Short mmCIF file of C-alpha atoms in Angstrom, two decimals:
data_model
loop_
_atom_site.label_atom_id
_atom_site.label_comp_id
_atom_site.label_asym_id
_atom_site.label_seq_id
_atom_site.Cartn_x
_atom_site.Cartn_y
_atom_site.Cartn_z
CA UNK A 1 55.95 -118.30 -10.39
CA UNK A 2 58.43 -118.42 -13.18
CA UNK A 3 60.98 -115.81 -13.74
CA UNK A 4 59.39 -114.88 -17.02
CA UNK A 5 56.04 -114.13 -15.38
CA UNK A 6 57.76 -112.04 -12.78
CA UNK A 7 59.40 -109.89 -15.41
CA UNK A 8 56.05 -109.34 -17.25
CA UNK A 9 54.30 -108.24 -14.05
CA UNK A 10 57.03 -105.72 -13.25
CA UNK A 11 56.81 -104.27 -16.76
CA UNK A 12 53.03 -103.90 -16.56
CA UNK A 13 53.29 -102.22 -13.21
CA UNK A 14 55.88 -99.79 -14.48
CA UNK A 15 53.69 -98.82 -17.48
CA UNK A 16 50.50 -98.04 -15.37
CA UNK A 17 49.84 -94.32 -14.73
CA UNK A 18 50.42 -93.02 -11.26
CA UNK A 19 47.15 -91.69 -9.78
CA UNK A 20 48.89 -88.94 -7.80
CA UNK A 21 50.68 -87.70 -10.89
CA UNK A 22 47.38 -87.69 -12.81
CA UNK A 23 45.71 -85.58 -10.10
CA UNK A 24 48.44 -82.97 -10.18
CA UNK A 25 48.31 -82.85 -13.96
CA UNK A 26 44.54 -82.43 -13.98
CA UNK A 27 44.74 -79.68 -11.35
CA UNK A 28 47.31 -77.73 -13.37
CA UNK A 29 45.14 -78.09 -16.47
CA UNK A 30 42.15 -76.82 -14.54
CA UNK A 31 44.11 -73.79 -13.27
CA UNK A 32 45.27 -73.08 -16.78
CA UNK A 33 41.70 -73.19 -18.03
CA UNK A 34 40.47 -70.89 -15.24
CA UNK A 35 43.12 -68.35 -16.14
CA UNK A 36 41.37 -68.08 -19.50
CA UNK A 37 44.31 -68.89 -21.71
CA UNK A 38 43.39 -67.69 -25.19
CA UNK A 39 45.15 -70.62 -26.69
CA UNK A 40 42.75 -72.85 -24.93
CA UNK A 41 39.70 -71.12 -26.42
CA UNK A 42 38.10 -70.82 -22.99
CA UNK A 43 36.59 -67.52 -21.68
CA UNK A 44 37.11 -66.67 -18.04
CA UNK A 45 33.76 -66.34 -16.21
CA UNK A 46 35.15 -64.89 -12.98
CA UNK A 47 34.14 -61.17 -12.88
CA UNK A 48 37.13 -60.20 -10.79
CA UNK A 49 39.54 -61.97 -13.10
CA UNK A 50 37.68 -60.63 -16.13
CA UNK A 51 37.97 -57.07 -14.79
CA UNK A 52 41.67 -57.49 -14.20
CA UNK A 53 42.17 -58.74 -17.70
CA UNK A 54 39.73 -56.68 -19.81
CA UNK A 55 39.46 -53.28 -17.99
CA UNK A 56 42.55 -51.20 -18.63
CA UNK A 57 41.41 -48.34 -16.30
CA UNK A 58 43.36 -48.41 -13.08
CA UNK A 59 41.38 -48.31 -9.83
CA UNK A 60 41.94 -44.99 -7.96
CA UNK A 61 43.73 -45.17 -4.72
CA UNK A 62 41.73 -44.65 -1.52
CA UNK A 63 43.07 -41.11 -0.97
CA UNK A 64 42.21 -40.14 -4.52
CA UNK A 65 38.68 -41.52 -4.08
CA UNK A 66 38.14 -39.46 -0.88
CA UNK A 67 39.46 -36.29 -2.52
CA UNK A 68 37.21 -36.81 -5.56
CA UNK A 69 34.17 -37.40 -3.35
CA UNK A 70 34.88 -34.23 -1.34
CA UNK A 71 35.28 -32.20 -4.51
CA UNK A 72 31.96 -33.49 -5.84
CA UNK A 73 30.25 -32.74 -2.53
CA UNK A 74 31.74 -29.24 -2.58
CA UNK A 75 30.47 -28.65 -6.11
CA UNK A 76 27.03 -29.94 -5.14
CA UNK A 77 27.01 -27.70 -2.06
CA UNK A 78 27.97 -24.67 -4.16
CA UNK A 79 25.22 -25.46 -6.65
CA UNK A 80 22.69 -25.77 -3.84
CA UNK A 81 23.87 -22.48 -2.26
CA UNK A 82 23.64 -20.71 -5.60
CA UNK A 83 20.17 -22.15 -6.12
CA UNK A 84 19.04 -20.98 -2.68
CA UNK A 85 20.43 -17.48 -3.30
CA UNK A 86 18.73 -17.31 -6.66
CA UNK A 87 15.49 -18.53 -5.09
CA UNK A 88 15.70 -15.92 -2.30
CA UNK A 89 16.49 -13.20 -4.83
CA UNK A 90 13.51 -14.26 -6.94
CA UNK A 91 11.21 -14.16 -3.90
CA UNK A 92 12.49 -10.73 -2.86
CA UNK A 93 12.18 -9.45 -6.41
CA UNK A 94 8.58 -10.66 -6.66
CA UNK A 95 7.74 -9.16 -3.26
CA UNK A 96 9.34 -5.88 -4.27
CA UNK A 97 7.39 -5.74 -7.52
CA UNK A 98 4.16 -6.55 -5.70
CA UNK A 99 4.88 -3.84 -3.11
CA UNK A 100 5.53 -1.24 -5.82
CA UNK A 101 2.33 -2.21 -7.64
CA UNK A 102 0.22 -2.08 -4.46
CA UNK A 103 1.66 1.28 -3.39
CA UNK A 104 1.25 2.67 -6.90
CA UNK A 105 -2.38 1.56 -7.05
CA UNK A 106 -3.02 3.01 -3.58
CA UNK A 107 -1.53 6.36 -4.60
CA UNK A 108 -3.55 6.45 -7.80
CA UNK A 109 -6.74 5.50 -5.97
CA UNK A 110 -6.07 8.09 -3.28
CA UNK A 111 -5.44 10.75 -5.91
CA UNK A 112 -8.68 9.87 -7.74
CA UNK A 113 -10.68 9.96 -4.50
CA UNK A 114 -9.07 13.24 -3.43
CA UNK A 115 -9.61 14.87 -6.80
CA UNK A 116 -13.22 13.92 -7.45
CA UNK A 117 -14.80 12.45 -4.32
CA UNK A 118 -13.42 13.18 -0.85
CA UNK A 119 -10.60 15.22 0.64
CA UNK A 120 -9.35 15.72 4.16
CA UNK A 121 -8.75 19.23 5.52
CA UNK A 122 -7.07 20.61 8.59
CA UNK A 123 -8.89 23.33 10.57
CA UNK A 124 -6.41 26.22 11.02
CA UNK A 125 -8.48 28.59 13.18
CA UNK A 126 -11.24 28.87 15.75
CA UNK A 127 -13.77 30.64 13.53
CA UNK A 128 -16.10 27.62 13.57
CA UNK A 129 -16.06 26.89 17.30
CA UNK A 130 -17.61 25.03 18.95
CA UNK A 131 -18.65 22.97 15.93
CA UNK A 132 -15.03 22.68 14.80
CA UNK A 133 -11.95 23.64 16.76
CA UNK A 134 -8.33 24.32 15.94
CA UNK A 135 -6.43 21.26 14.61
CA UNK A 136 -9.56 19.24 13.85
CA UNK A 137 -9.54 17.22 10.63
CA UNK A 138 -12.65 17.05 8.47
CA UNK A 139 -13.65 15.07 5.40
CA UNK A 140 -15.07 17.16 2.58
CA UNK A 141 -17.38 15.77 -0.11
CA UNK A 142 -16.55 17.14 -3.55
CA UNK A 143 -19.94 16.08 -4.87
CA UNK A 144 -21.41 19.28 -3.41
CA UNK A 145 -21.90 21.53 -5.24
CA UNK A 146 -22.19 19.34 -8.30
CA UNK A 147 -24.40 16.27 -8.42
CA UNK A 148 -25.77 17.46 -5.07
CA UNK A 149 -26.95 20.99 -4.43
CA UNK A 150 -25.83 23.28 -1.68
CA UNK A 151 -28.27 24.04 1.10
CA UNK A 152 -28.46 26.74 3.72
CA UNK A 153 -26.71 25.49 6.83
CA UNK A 154 -24.07 23.43 4.95
CA UNK A 155 -20.47 23.79 6.15
CA UNK A 156 -18.25 24.41 3.14
CA UNK A 157 -14.54 24.67 2.39
CA UNK A 158 -13.61 27.26 -0.23
CA UNK A 159 -10.53 28.89 -1.68
CA UNK A 160 -9.70 32.40 -0.52
CA UNK A 161 -11.84 34.79 -2.62
CA UNK A 162 -9.15 37.44 -2.24
CA UNK A 163 -7.31 38.74 0.83
CA UNK A 164 -9.61 37.06 3.32
CA UNK A 165 -6.72 35.25 4.93
CA UNK A 166 -4.01 36.97 6.88
CA UNK A 167 -0.45 36.16 5.94
CA UNK A 168 0.66 33.41 8.29
CA UNK A 169 4.34 32.52 8.54
CA UNK A 170 4.88 29.05 7.19
CA UNK A 171 6.25 26.44 9.55
CA UNK A 172 9.90 25.79 8.82
CA UNK A 173 10.72 22.33 7.54
CA UNK A 174 13.62 20.86 5.68
CA UNK A 175 13.29 20.77 1.91
CA UNK A 176 12.90 16.98 2.02
CA UNK A 177 10.11 17.11 4.62
CA UNK A 178 8.36 19.91 2.72
CA UNK A 179 8.51 17.92 -0.51
CA UNK A 180 7.14 14.79 1.19
CA UNK A 181 4.32 16.74 2.87
CA UNK A 182 3.31 18.44 -0.37
CA UNK A 183 3.39 15.13 -2.23
CA UNK A 184 1.23 13.40 0.38
CA UNK A 185 -1.22 16.29 0.38
CA UNK A 186 -1.28 16.25 -3.40
CA UNK A 187 -2.28 12.57 -3.56
CA UNK A 188 -4.66 12.93 -0.62
CA UNK A 189 -2.82 10.86 1.98
CA UNK A 190 -2.24 13.88 4.21
CA UNK A 191 -4.94 16.44 5.12
CA UNK A 192 -4.61 19.73 3.31
CA UNK A 193 -3.30 22.31 5.78
CA UNK A 194 -5.88 24.79 4.38
CA UNK A 195 -3.28 27.55 4.12
CA UNK A 196 -5.26 29.08 1.25
CA UNK A 197 -8.71 27.73 2.17
CA UNK A 198 -11.41 28.75 4.61
CA UNK A 199 -14.29 26.87 6.20
CA UNK A 200 -17.64 28.57 6.99
CA UNK A 201 -21.36 27.86 7.12
CA UNK A 202 -23.66 28.79 4.25
CA UNK A 203 -26.33 31.24 5.44
CA UNK A 204 -27.66 32.62 2.16
CA UNK A 205 -28.03 31.08 -1.31
CA UNK A 206 -28.11 33.01 -4.61
CA UNK A 207 -30.92 35.58 -4.53
CA UNK A 208 -31.46 35.37 -0.75
CA UNK A 209 -31.83 38.50 1.30
CA UNK A 210 -29.82 38.18 4.51
CA UNK A 211 -30.13 40.81 7.25
CA UNK A 212 -29.28 41.39 10.86
CA UNK A 213 -30.84 41.96 13.13
CA UNK A 214 -34.59 41.92 13.84
CA UNK A 215 -36.30 43.04 17.06
CA UNK A 216 -35.28 39.79 18.71
CA UNK A 217 -31.61 40.27 17.74
CA UNK A 218 -31.85 37.40 15.27
CA UNK A 219 -30.51 36.91 11.80
CA UNK A 220 -33.17 36.82 9.07
CA UNK A 221 -33.19 35.16 5.65
CA UNK A 222 -35.89 36.27 3.25
CA UNK A 223 -37.66 37.87 6.20
CA UNK A 224 -37.69 34.69 8.37
CA UNK A 225 -35.79 34.90 11.70
CA UNK A 226 -33.35 32.11 12.44
CA UNK A 227 -32.80 30.17 15.64
CA UNK A 228 -29.15 29.12 15.34
CA UNK A 229 -28.24 26.28 17.74
CA UNK A 230 -24.74 25.96 16.24
CA UNK A 231 -23.58 29.41 17.45
CA UNK A 232 -20.77 29.40 19.98
CA UNK A 233 -22.31 29.90 23.42
CA UNK A 234 -22.28 33.58 24.43
CA UNK A 235 -22.03 34.86 20.84
CA UNK A 236 -24.60 37.18 19.28
CA UNK A 237 -25.72 36.46 15.69
CA UNK A 238 -23.71 39.49 14.58
CA UNK A 239 -21.97 42.43 16.16
CA UNK A 240 -22.73 44.60 13.14
CA UNK A 241 -25.87 45.34 11.18
CA UNK A 242 -26.19 44.52 7.50
CA UNK A 243 -28.85 43.95 4.88
CA UNK A 244 -27.62 42.37 1.67
CA UNK A 245 -28.77 40.44 -1.38
CA UNK A 246 -26.71 37.43 -2.42
CA UNK A 247 -25.71 37.73 -6.10
CA UNK A 248 -26.34 34.93 -8.60
CA UNK A 249 -23.75 32.16 -8.55
CA UNK A 250 -22.55 33.03 -5.01
CA UNK A 251 -23.30 32.23 -1.37
CA UNK A 252 -23.19 34.23 1.87
CA UNK A 253 -21.08 32.52 4.54
CA UNK A 254 -20.55 33.12 8.25
CA UNK A 255 -18.58 31.36 11.00
CA UNK A 256 -20.23 29.75 14.03
CA UNK A 257 -17.89 31.75 16.29
CA UNK A 258 -19.30 35.05 15.08
CA UNK A 259 -17.11 37.23 17.27
CA UNK A 260 -13.96 35.58 15.86
CA UNK A 261 -14.85 34.98 12.23
CA UNK A 262 -13.64 37.11 9.35
CA UNK A 263 -16.49 36.08 7.05
CA UNK A 264 -18.72 37.63 4.38
CA UNK A 265 -19.70 40.50 6.70
CA UNK A 266 -16.18 41.89 6.88
CA UNK A 267 -15.40 41.68 3.16
CA UNK A 268 -18.38 43.58 1.77
CA UNK A 269 -17.44 47.25 1.81
CA UNK A 270 -20.32 48.13 -0.50
CA UNK A 271 -22.85 46.70 1.94
CA UNK A 272 -24.78 45.07 -0.90
CA UNK A 273 -23.43 41.53 -0.75
CA UNK A 274 -21.69 41.73 -4.10
CA UNK A 275 -18.21 41.76 -2.57
CA UNK A 276 -18.64 39.64 0.53
CA UNK A 277 -20.40 36.72 -1.16
CA UNK A 278 -18.28 33.72 -2.20
CA UNK A 279 -18.49 32.48 -5.82
CA UNK A 280 -19.66 28.87 -5.98
CA UNK A 281 -16.79 28.13 -8.34
CA UNK A 282 -14.39 28.57 -5.40
CA UNK A 283 -16.16 26.02 -3.19
CA UNK A 284 -14.14 22.82 -2.81
CA UNK A 285 -16.96 20.87 -1.20
CA UNK A 286 -19.17 20.29 1.82
CA UNK A 287 -17.72 19.09 5.13
CA UNK A 288 -19.49 15.84 6.00
CA UNK A 289 -17.55 14.39 8.93
CA UNK A 290 -15.13 15.30 11.67
CA UNK A 291 -12.61 12.46 11.80
CA UNK A 292 -9.75 13.61 14.04
CA UNK A 293 -9.10 13.60 16.93
CA UNK A 294 -11.09 10.46 17.57
CA UNK A 295 -12.88 11.88 20.62
CA UNK A 296 -14.34 14.56 18.29
CA UNK A 297 -15.52 12.01 15.72
CA UNK A 298 -18.99 12.95 14.41
CA UNK A 299 -21.10 13.55 11.33
CA UNK A 300 -21.52 17.19 10.34
CA UNK A 301 -25.22 17.19 9.64
CA UNK A 302 -27.23 20.05 8.24
CA UNK A 303 -29.46 21.91 10.77
CA UNK A 304 -32.47 21.68 8.50
CA UNK A 305 -34.90 22.83 11.16
CA UNK A 306 -33.14 26.22 11.35
CA UNK A 307 -33.90 26.99 7.70
CA UNK A 308 -37.05 24.88 7.26
CA UNK A 309 -39.39 27.89 7.08
CA UNK A 310 -37.19 30.05 4.89
CA UNK A 311 -38.92 30.58 1.52
CA UNK A 312 -37.19 30.65 -1.81
CA UNK A 313 -36.15 34.13 -2.92
CA UNK A 314 -38.49 36.03 -5.22
CA UNK A 315 -37.74 35.57 -8.94
CA UNK A 316 -36.90 39.24 -9.29
CA UNK A 317 -34.16 38.90 -6.68
CA UNK A 318 -32.06 36.48 -8.71
CA UNK A 319 -31.85 32.82 -9.62
CA UNK A 320 -31.96 31.34 -6.15
CA UNK A 321 -32.41 27.75 -4.98
CA UNK A 322 -34.52 26.58 -2.10
#
């Protein structure tokens, strides 16, 4: 090979690009492009790099993140606690309103029943033994007299016609207890203590002639002798004689315990029946049931057979009912 050819080969070799240099150059260009140089016109597609470049908000430190999470949990817990308290308060409020409504309706219903239909009474004496005894409680129907007529033999509760009752010392209670008792009696939830009422059996209706006693020591009504199974054993029909006519609008009453009953017989000084008879307007109602104590529980039926043969009074004697 000539010297001239040797020189040309060396020159060509020196002008050829070095492959290792080209690789490094390409790699640097690729890194520059990945960095998203704006001069290059390329947009970085790496989300992490894009976040670092485009999002100016700094990432909270770990301690700050924990504190923020705890604060949010605390706020959520407080909101839940407040919600639970409000829910419980709403439930209690609704229950309270319902309780007040139910109690109010019960009191109103009790008052209506007590005023126009039924009322409980407490037996304060032994004048009706053995049919009723001291401390018994009875239910009285206020429909008699009224829609239903009185009959001979009915047991009735009536207001004191005037000085029939002896003055009895009132039991001592505190003012609060007294107020509660009176309120409960007023609405009908507590039996009336009958401090100004009496309970007796109707023997004569308006116009009836009631007398005692006939040859057989029996009571008579309109001339018919009575067999009285309700009398307390050992008691006579009456310890005193009388012969009266029941005035219009009144009834003649006697207790079943005749020897211990201050009834019509003892409040008729004239001996005619005009003073001892009880005005029907004072009658509260007819006793229909004995309800307390439970071992005394029974219906207070009318002894119809006792008065079955008693005729109606004569028209001239007054406006009687059969």
